[in-house]
Coordinates of N, CA and C in Angstrom, one line a residue:
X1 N 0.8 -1.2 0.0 CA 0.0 0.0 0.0 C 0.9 1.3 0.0
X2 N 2.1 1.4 0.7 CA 3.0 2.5 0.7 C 3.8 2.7 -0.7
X3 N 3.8 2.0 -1.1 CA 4.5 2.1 -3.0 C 3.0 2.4 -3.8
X4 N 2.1 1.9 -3.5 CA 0.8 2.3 -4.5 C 0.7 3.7 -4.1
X5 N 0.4 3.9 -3.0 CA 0.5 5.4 -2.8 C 1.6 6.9 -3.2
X6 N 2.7 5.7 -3.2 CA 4.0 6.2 -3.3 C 4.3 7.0 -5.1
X7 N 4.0 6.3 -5.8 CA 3.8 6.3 -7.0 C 3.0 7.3 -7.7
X8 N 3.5 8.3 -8.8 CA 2.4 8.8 -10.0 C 1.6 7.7 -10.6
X9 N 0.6 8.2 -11.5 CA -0.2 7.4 -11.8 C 0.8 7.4 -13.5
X10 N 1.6 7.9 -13.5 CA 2.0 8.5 -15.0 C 3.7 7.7 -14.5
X11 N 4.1 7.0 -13.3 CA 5.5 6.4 -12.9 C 5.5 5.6 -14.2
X12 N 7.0 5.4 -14.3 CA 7.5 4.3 -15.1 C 8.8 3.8 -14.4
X13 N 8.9 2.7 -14.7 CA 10.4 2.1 -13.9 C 11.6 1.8 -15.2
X14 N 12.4 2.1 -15.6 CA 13.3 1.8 -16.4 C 14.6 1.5 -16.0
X15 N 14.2 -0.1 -16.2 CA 15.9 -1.3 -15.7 C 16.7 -0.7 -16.2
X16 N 17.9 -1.5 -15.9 CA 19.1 -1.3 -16.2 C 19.4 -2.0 -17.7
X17 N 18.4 -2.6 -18.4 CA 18.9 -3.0 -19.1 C 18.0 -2.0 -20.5
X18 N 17.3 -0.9 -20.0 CA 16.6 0.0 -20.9 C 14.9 -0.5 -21.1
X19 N 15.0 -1.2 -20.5 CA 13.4 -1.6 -20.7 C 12.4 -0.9 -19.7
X20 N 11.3 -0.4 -20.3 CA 10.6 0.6 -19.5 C 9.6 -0.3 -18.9
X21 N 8.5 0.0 -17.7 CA 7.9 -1.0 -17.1 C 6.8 0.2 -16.4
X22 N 5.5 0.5 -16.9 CA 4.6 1.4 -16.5 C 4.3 0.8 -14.6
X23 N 3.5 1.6 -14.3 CA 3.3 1.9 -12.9 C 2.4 0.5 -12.7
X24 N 1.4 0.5 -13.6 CA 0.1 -0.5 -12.9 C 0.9 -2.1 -13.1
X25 N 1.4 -2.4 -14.1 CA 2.3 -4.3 -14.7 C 3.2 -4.1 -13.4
X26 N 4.3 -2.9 -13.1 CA 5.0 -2.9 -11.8 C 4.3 -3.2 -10.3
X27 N 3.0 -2.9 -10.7 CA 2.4 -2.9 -8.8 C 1.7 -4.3 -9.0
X28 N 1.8 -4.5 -10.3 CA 0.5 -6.1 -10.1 C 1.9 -7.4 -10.2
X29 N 3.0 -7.1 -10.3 CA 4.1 -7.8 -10.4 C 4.5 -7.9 -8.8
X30 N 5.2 -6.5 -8.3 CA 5.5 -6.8 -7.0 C 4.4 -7.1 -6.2
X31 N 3.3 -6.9 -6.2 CA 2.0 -7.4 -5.7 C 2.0 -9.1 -5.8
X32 N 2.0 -9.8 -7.0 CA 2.0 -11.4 -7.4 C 3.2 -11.4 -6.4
X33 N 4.6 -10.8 -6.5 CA 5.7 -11.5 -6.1 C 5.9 -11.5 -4.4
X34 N 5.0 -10.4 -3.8 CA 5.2 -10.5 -2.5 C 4.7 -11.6 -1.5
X35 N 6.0 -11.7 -0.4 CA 5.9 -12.8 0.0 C 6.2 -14.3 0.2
X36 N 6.8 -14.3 -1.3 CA 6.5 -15.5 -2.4 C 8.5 -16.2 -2.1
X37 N 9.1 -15.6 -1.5 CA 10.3 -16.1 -1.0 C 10.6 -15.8 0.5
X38 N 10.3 -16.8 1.2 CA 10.6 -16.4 2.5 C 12.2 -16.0 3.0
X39 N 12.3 -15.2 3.6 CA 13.4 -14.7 4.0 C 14.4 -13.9 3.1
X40 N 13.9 -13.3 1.9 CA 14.5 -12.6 0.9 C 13.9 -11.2 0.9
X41 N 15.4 -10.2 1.3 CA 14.9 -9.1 1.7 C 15.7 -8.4 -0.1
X42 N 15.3 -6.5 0.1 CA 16.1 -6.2 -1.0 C 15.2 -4.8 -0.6
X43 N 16.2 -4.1 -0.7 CA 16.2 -2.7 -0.1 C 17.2 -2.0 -1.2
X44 N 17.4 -0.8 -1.4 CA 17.6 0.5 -2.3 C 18.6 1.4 -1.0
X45 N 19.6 1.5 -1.9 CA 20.8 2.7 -1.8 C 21.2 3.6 -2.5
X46 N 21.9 4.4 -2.2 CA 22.9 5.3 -3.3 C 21.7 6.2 -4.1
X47 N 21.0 6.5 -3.7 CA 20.1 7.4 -4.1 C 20.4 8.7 -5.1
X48 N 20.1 9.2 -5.5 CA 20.6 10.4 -6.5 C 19.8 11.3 -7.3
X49 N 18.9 12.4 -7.1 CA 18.0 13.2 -7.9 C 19.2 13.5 -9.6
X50 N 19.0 12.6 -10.2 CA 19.6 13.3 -12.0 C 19.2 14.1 -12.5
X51 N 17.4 14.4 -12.4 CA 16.8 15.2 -12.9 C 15.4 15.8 -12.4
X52 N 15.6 17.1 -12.3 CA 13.9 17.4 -11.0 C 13.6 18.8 -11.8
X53 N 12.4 18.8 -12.3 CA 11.9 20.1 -12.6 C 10.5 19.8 -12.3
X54 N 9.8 20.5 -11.3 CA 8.5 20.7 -11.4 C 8.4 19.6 -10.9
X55 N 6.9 18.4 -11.5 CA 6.9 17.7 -10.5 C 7.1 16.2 -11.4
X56 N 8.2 16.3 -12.0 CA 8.9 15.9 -12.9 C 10.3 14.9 -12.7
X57 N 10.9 14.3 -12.3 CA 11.8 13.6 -11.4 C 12.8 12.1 -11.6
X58 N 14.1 12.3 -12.4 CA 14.2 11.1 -12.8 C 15.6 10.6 -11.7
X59 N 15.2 9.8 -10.9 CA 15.9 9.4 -9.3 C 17.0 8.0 -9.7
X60 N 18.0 7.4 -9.7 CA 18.6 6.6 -9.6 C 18.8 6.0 -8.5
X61 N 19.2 4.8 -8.0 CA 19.5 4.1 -7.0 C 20.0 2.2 -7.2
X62 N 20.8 1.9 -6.4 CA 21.3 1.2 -6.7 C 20.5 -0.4 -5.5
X63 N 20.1 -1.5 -6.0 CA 19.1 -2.1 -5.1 C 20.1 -3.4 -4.7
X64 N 19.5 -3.4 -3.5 CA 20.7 -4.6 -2.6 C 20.1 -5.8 -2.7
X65 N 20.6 -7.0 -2.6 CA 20.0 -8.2 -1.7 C 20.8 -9.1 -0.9

């Protein structure tokens, strides 16, 4: 519920390998996937605003496990 809220309706996620991933396929994905491995954690570092105008925002970060 904190990421659905967290999110524009207009988010996109774009991997590392260039592939773009809209907001609703990403919440119904981590939604199917949650839970689904017990004891597998993965958390986000290294944060970084590249790009902010208005309410406009392209963020990097680098994700652990």
């Amino acid at each position: 519920a904190r990421l659905t809220s967290a999110l524009a309706d207009n988010f996109t996620l774009v991997g590392p390998d260039g592939t773009s991933t809209s907001r609703q396929p990403l919440l119904d994905w981590i939604t199917a996937a949650h839970n689904s491995r017990q004891g597998f954690k993965i958390w986000i570092e290294q944060f970084e605003a590249r790009f902010v105008n208005g309410d406009i925002a392209l963020i990097t970060y680098q994700e652990c496990l």
